PDB file of C-alpha atoms and ligand atoms in Angstrom:
ATOM      1  CA  MET P 797      -5.455 -14.403 -11.320  1.00 79.00           C
ATOM      2  CA  GLY P 798      -2.720 -16.322 -13.846  1.00 80.00           C
ATOM      3  CA  ASP P 799       0.046 -13.764 -14.288  1.00 94.00           C
ATOM      4  CA  CYS P 800      -0.591 -10.998 -11.858  1.00 98.00           C
ATOM      5  CA  ILE P 801       2.732 -10.552 -10.527  1.00 98.00           C
ATOM      6  CA  PHE P 802       1.790  -9.995  -6.575  1.00 98.00           C
ATOM      7  CA  CYS P 803      -0.643 -13.355  -6.855  1.00 98.00           C
ATOM      8  CA  ARG P 804       2.813 -15.105  -7.992  1.00 98.00           C
ATOM      9  CA  ILE P 805       4.208 -13.693  -4.830  1.00 98.00           C
ATOM     10  CA  VAL P 806       1.382 -15.081  -2.876  1.00 98.00           C
ATOM     11  CA  ARG P 807       1.473 -18.555  -4.282  1.00 97.00           C
ATOM     12  CA  GLY P 808       5.135 -18.567  -3.768  1.00 97.00           C
ATOM     13  CA  GLU P 809       6.035 -19.317  -7.503  1.00 97.00           C
ATOM     14  CA  ILE P 810       8.211 -15.635  -7.510  1.00 97.00           C
ATOM     15  CA  PRO P 811      10.493 -15.498  -4.258  1.00 97.00           C
ATOM     16  CA  SER P 812      10.056 -12.283  -2.036  1.00 98.00           C
ATOM     17  CA  ALA P 813      11.703 -12.025   1.441  1.00 98.00           C
ATOM     18  CA  ARG P 814       8.690 -12.475   3.512  1.00 98.00           C
ATOM     19  CA  VAL P 815       8.096 -10.538   6.707  1.00 98.00           C
ATOM     20  CA  TYR P 816       4.429 -11.666   7.299  1.00 98.00           C
ATOM     21  CA  GLU P 817       1.828 -14.112   6.253  1.00 98.00           C
ATOM     22  CA  ASP P 818      -1.515 -15.495   7.740  1.00 98.00           C
ATOM     23  CA  ASP P 819      -5.353 -16.452   6.041  1.00 98.00           C
ATOM     24  CA  LEU P 820      -5.841 -13.282   4.558  1.00 98.00           C
ATOM     25  CA  PHE P 821      -2.236 -11.479   3.653  1.00 98.00           C
ATOM     26  CA  VAL P 822       1.710 -11.748   2.646  1.00 98.00           C
ATOM     27  CA  ALA P 823       3.795  -8.922   3.535  1.00 98.00           C
ATOM     28  CA  PHE P 824       7.047  -8.926   2.008  1.00 98.00           C
ATOM     29  CA  LEU P 825       9.779  -6.360   0.761  1.00 98.00           C
ATOM     30  CA  ASP P 826       9.577  -4.085  -2.076  1.00 98.00           C
ATOM     31  CA  ILE P 827      12.056  -5.062  -4.454  1.00 98.00           C
ATOM     32  CA  ARG P 828      13.053  -1.497  -4.940  1.00 97.00           C
ATOM     33  CA  PRO P 829      13.039   0.081  -1.954  1.00 96.00           C
ATOM     34  CA  VAL P 830      12.372   3.699  -1.709  1.00 93.00           C
ATOM     35  CA  ASN P 831      14.392   3.192   1.776  1.00 95.00           C
ATOM     36  CA  ARG P 832      15.319  -0.027   3.052  1.00 96.00           C
ATOM     37  CA  GLY P 833      13.075  -1.892   5.033  1.00 97.00           C
ATOM     38  CA  HIS P 834      10.104  -0.754   2.576  1.00 98.00           C
ATOM     39  CA  VAL P 835       7.426  -3.523   3.085  1.00 98.00           C
ATOM     40  CA  LEU P 836       4.214  -4.111   0.985  1.00 98.00           C
ATOM     41  CA  ILE P 837       1.463  -5.672   2.336  1.00 98.00           C
ATOM     42  CA  VAL P 838      -0.767  -7.424   0.150  1.00 98.00           C
ATOM     43  CA  PRO P 839      -4.053  -9.514   0.569  1.00 98.00           C
ATOM     44  CA  ARG P 840      -4.059 -12.732  -1.196  1.00 98.00           C
ATOM     45  CA  VAL P 841      -7.101 -12.278  -2.766  1.00 98.00           C
ATOM     46  CA  HIS P 842      -6.675 -10.243  -6.429  1.00 98.00           C
ATOM     47  CA  ALA P 843      -8.542  -6.958  -6.081  1.00 98.00           C
ATOM     48  CA  GLU P 844      -6.999  -4.185  -8.259  1.00 98.00           C
ATOM     49  CA  ARG P 845      -8.064  -1.191  -5.838  1.00 98.00           C
ATOM     50  CA  VAL P 846      -8.962  -0.671  -2.223  1.00 98.00           C
ATOM     51  CA  THR P 847     -12.342   0.184  -3.364  1.00 98.00           C
ATOM     52  CA  ASP P 848     -12.711  -3.584  -4.421  1.00 98.00           C
ATOM     53  CA  LEU P 849     -11.465  -5.067  -1.268  1.00 98.00           C
ATOM     54  CA  PRO P 850     -13.952  -7.384   0.353  1.00 97.00           C
ATOM     55  CA  GLU P 851     -15.091  -6.000   3.462  1.00 97.00           C
ATOM     56  CA  ASP P 852     -13.448  -8.833   5.964  1.00 97.00           C
ATOM     57  CA  VAL P 853     -10.380  -7.950   4.084  1.00 98.00           C
ATOM     58  CA  LEU P 854     -10.370  -4.128   4.663  1.00 98.00           C
ATOM     59  CA  ALA P 855     -11.310  -4.886   8.395  1.00 98.00           C
ATOM     60  CA  ARG P 856      -8.113  -6.516   9.132  1.00 98.00           C
ATOM     61  CA  GLU P 857      -5.632  -4.577   7.067  1.00 98.00           C
ATOM     62  CA  LEU P 858      -5.559  -1.005   8.576  1.00 98.00           C
ATOM     63  CA  PRO P 859      -4.634  -3.017  12.221  1.00 98.00           C
ATOM     64  CA  LEU P 860      -1.564  -5.294  10.094  1.00 98.00           C
ATOM     65  CA  ALA P 861      -0.403  -2.345   8.474  1.00 98.00           C
ATOM     66  CA  ALA P 862       0.081  -0.347  12.385  1.00 98.00           C
ATOM     67  CA  ARG P 863       1.706  -3.852  13.466  1.00 98.00           C
ATOM     68  CA  ILE P 864       4.087  -4.254  10.638  1.00 98.00           C
ATOM     69  CA  ALA P 865       4.873  -0.439  10.949  1.00 98.00           C
ATOM     70  CA  ARG P 866       5.950  -0.737  14.222  1.00 98.00           C
ATOM     71  CA  ALA P 867       8.428  -3.608  13.564  1.00 98.00           C
ATOM     72  CA  VAL P 868       9.258  -1.725  10.711  1.00 98.00           C
ATOM     73  CA  VAL P 869      10.456   1.280  12.805  1.00 97.00           C
ATOM     74  CA  ALA P 870      12.146  -0.951  15.277  1.00 97.00           C
ATOM     75  CA  ALA P 871      14.162  -3.040  12.971  1.00 98.00           C
ATOM     76  CA  THR P 872      15.303  -0.194  10.717  1.00 97.00           C
ATOM     77  CA  GLY P 873      15.879   2.555  13.423  1.00 95.00           C
ATOM     78  CA  CYS P 874      14.263   4.984  11.196  1.00 96.00           C
ATOM     79  CA  PRO P 875      11.844   7.070  13.655  1.00 94.00           C
ATOM     80  CA  ASP P 876       8.920   7.655  11.303  1.00 97.00           C
ATOM     81  CA  PHE P 877       7.347   6.022   8.458  1.00 97.00           C
ATOM     82  CA  ASN P 878       4.646   6.694   5.308  1.00 97.00           C
ATOM     83  CA  LEU P 879       1.542   4.632   4.911  1.00 97.00           C
ATOM     84  CA  PHE P 880       0.826   4.686   1.486  1.00 95.00           C
ATOM     85  CA  ASN P 881      -1.684   3.099  -1.556  1.00 97.00           C
ATOM     86  CA  THR P 882      -2.041   3.945  -5.127  1.00 97.00           C
ATOM     87  CA  ASN P 883      -5.100   3.858  -7.318  1.00 98.00           C
ATOM     88  CA  GLY P 884      -4.783   3.730 -10.490  1.00 98.00           C
ATOM     89  CA  ALA P 885      -2.355   4.632 -12.918  1.00 97.00           C
ATOM     90  CA  PRO P 886      -2.472   8.285 -12.485  1.00 96.00           C
ATOM     91  CA  SER P 887      -1.654   7.671  -8.871  1.00 95.00           C
ATOM     92  CA  GLY P 888       1.537   5.909  -9.281  1.00 95.00           C
ATOM     93  CA  GLN P 889      -0.065   2.580  -8.977  1.00 98.00           C
ATOM     94  CA  GLU P 890       2.090  -0.108 -11.347  1.00 98.00           C
ATOM     95  CA  VAL P 891       0.868  -3.551 -10.251  1.00 98.00           C
ATOM     96  CA  PHE P 892      -2.509  -3.546 -10.253  1.00 98.00           C
ATOM     97  CA  HIS P 893      -2.948  -6.011  -7.349  1.00 98.00           C
ATOM     98  CA  HIS P 894      -3.744  -3.414  -4.388  1.00 98.00           C
ATOM     99  CA  HIS P 895      -1.120  -3.192  -1.754  1.00 98.00           C
ATOM    100  CA  LEU P 896      -0.280  -1.063   0.995  1.00 98.00           C
ATOM    101  CA  HIS P 897       3.636   0.598   1.259  1.00 98.00           C
ATOM    102  CA  VAL P 898       4.934   0.631   4.701  1.00 98.00           C
ATOM    103  CA  ILE P 899       8.189   3.258   4.081  1.00 97.00           C
ATOM    104  CA  PRO P 900      10.490   3.744   6.881  1.00 97.00           C
ATOM    105  CA  ARG P 901      11.638   7.687   6.761  1.00 96.00           C
ATOM    106  CA  ARG P 902      14.208   9.635   8.458  1.00 93.00           C
ATOM    107  CA  VAL P 903      15.336  13.026   8.141  1.00 93.00           C
ATOM    108  CA  GLY P 904      16.999  13.901   5.203  1.00 91.00           C
ATOM    109  CA  ASP P 905      16.109  11.028   3.035  1.00 91.00           C
ATOM    110  CA  GLY P 906      15.393  12.467   0.056  1.00 88.00           C
ATOM    111  CA  LEU P 907      12.111  11.397  -0.625  1.00 87.00           C
ATOM    112  CA  ARG P 908       9.648  14.105  -1.417  1.00 83.00           C
ATOM    113  CA  MET P 909       5.831  14.313  -2.146  1.00 77.00           C
ATOM    114  CA  SER P 910       6.371  17.230  -4.389  1.00 78.00           C
ATOM    115  CA  ILE P 911       2.546  18.686  -4.726  1.00 79.00           C
ATOM    116  CA  ALA P 912       1.204  22.525  -5.877  1.00 86.00           C
ATOM    117  CA  PRO P 913      -2.194  22.860  -4.120  1.00 88.00           C
ATOM    118  CA  GLU P 914      -4.926  23.773  -5.947  1.00 93.00           C
ATOM    119  CA  SER P 915      -7.768  26.533  -4.225  1.00 95.00           C
ATOM    120  CA  TYR P 916     -11.071  26.133  -4.387  1.00 97.00           C
ATOM    121  CA  GLY P 917     -13.600  29.384  -6.024  1.00 97.00           C
ATOM    122  CA  GLU P 918     -16.491  30.744  -4.284  1.00 97.00           C
ATOM    123  CA  GLY P 919     -18.994  28.281  -3.455  1.00 97.00           C
ATOM    124  CA  GLU P 920     -16.857  25.323  -4.821  1.00 97.00           C
ATOM    125  CA  ALA P 921     -15.751  23.279  -1.202  1.00 98.00           C
ATOM    126  CA  ALA P 922     -19.427  23.588   0.028  1.00 98.00           C
ATOM    127  CA  ALA P 923     -20.617  21.876  -3.296  1.00 98.00           C
ATOM    128  CA  LEU P 924     -18.150  19.687  -3.826  1.00 97.00           C
ATOM    129  CA  ALA P 925     -18.447  18.369   0.084  1.00 98.00           C
ATOM    130  CA  GLY P 926     -22.120  18.209  -0.827  1.00 97.00           C
ATOM    131  CA  GLY P 927     -21.546  16.172  -3.842  1.00 97.00           C
ATOM    132  CA  ILE P 928     -18.980  13.682  -1.756  1.00 97.00           C
ATOM    133  CA  ARG P 929     -21.701  13.603   1.360  1.00 98.00           C
ATOM    134  CA  LYS P 930     -24.316  12.226  -1.172  1.00 98.00           C
ATOM    135  CA  GLY P 931     -21.994   9.550  -2.262  1.00 97.00           C
ATOM    136  CA  LEU P 932     -21.893   8.235   1.070  1.00 97.00           C
TER     137      LEU P 932
HETATM  138  P1  5GP U1163       2.880   0.909  -6.715  1.00 55.10           P
HETATM  139  O1  5GP U1163       3.663   1.853  -7.488  1.00 55.10           O
HETATM  140  O2  5GP U1163       2.028  -0.123  -7.769  1.00 55.10           O
HETATM  141  O3  5GP U1163       2.191   0.863  -5.669  1.00 55.10           O
HETATM  142  O4  5GP U1163       3.906  -0.049  -6.171  1.00 55.10           O
HETATM  143  C1  5GP U1163       4.464  -1.692  -6.959  1.00 55.10           C
HETATM  144  C2  5GP U1163       5.617  -1.976  -6.128  1.00 55.10           C
HETATM  145  O5  5GP U1163       5.979  -3.273  -6.509  1.00 55.10           O
HETATM  146  C3  5GP U1163       6.986  -1.215  -6.561  1.00 55.10           C
HETATM  147  O6  5GP U1163       7.039  -0.145  -4.977  1.00 55.10           O
HETATM  148  C4  5GP U1163       7.752  -1.869  -6.711  1.00 55.10           C
HETATM  149  O7  5GP U1163       8.712  -2.107  -6.427  1.00 55.10           O
HETATM  150  C5  5GP U1163       7.431  -3.416  -6.018  1.00 55.10           C
HETATM  151  N1  5GP U1163       7.516  -4.708  -7.171  1.00 55.10           N
HETATM  152  C6  5GP U1163       7.119  -4.863  -8.422  1.00 55.10           C
HETATM  153  N2  5GP U1163       7.806  -6.028  -8.718  1.00 55.10           N
HETATM  154  C7  5GP U1163       8.109  -6.814  -7.455  1.00 55.10           C
HETATM  155  C8  5GP U1163       8.410  -8.069  -7.623  1.00 55.10           C
HETATM  156  O8  5GP U1163       8.631  -8.746  -8.124  1.00 55.10           O
HETATM  157  N3  5GP U1163       9.035  -8.146  -6.002  1.00 55.10           N
HETATM  158  C9  5GP U1163       8.921  -7.526  -5.220  1.00 55.10           C
HETATM  159  N4  5GP U1163       9.140  -7.637  -3.633  1.00 55.10           N
HETATM  160  N5  5GP U1163       8.488  -6.252  -5.400  1.00 55.10           N
HETATM  161  C10 5GP U1163       8.054  -5.520  -6.592  1.00 55.10           C
HETATM  162 ZN1   ZN U1164      -3.012 -10.422  -7.978  1.00 55.10          ZN
END
């Protein structure tokens, strides 16, 4: 996609601090890191959501994420990390070219996913689980 910011980074038209590239992916540092060493893993193909990715890209993405996460942990000294992905504006997606975040984490870094959990009424969980099963 012509003016998609991540397509432009993939094509090298916009500079980035690259950490990895292969035939399917480019990975680089997030310009506004949640913690230093925050990496974005971006498929070369333009797809808006994880559910839009071709199967061959999907199959390679998680093994690559695990590999990059190990390298982020080693390089930053942060013992832990989040693997994170947004799909759609309400989920926090700002760049509509699918990407995975690898965010190094340490105790007391202040990052919180603040969630007030909902609860299920009588029979609701079973009905919803059934609906999801039907879609698979
Ligand atoms: P999202 O909210 O869509 O899941 O995450 C998009 C991420 O892309 C954000 O964390 C943001 O800081 C990062 N980002 C946006 N524009 C650029 C850019 O031009 N260069 C880099 N390296 N990161 C970017
Ligand atoms: Zn794109």
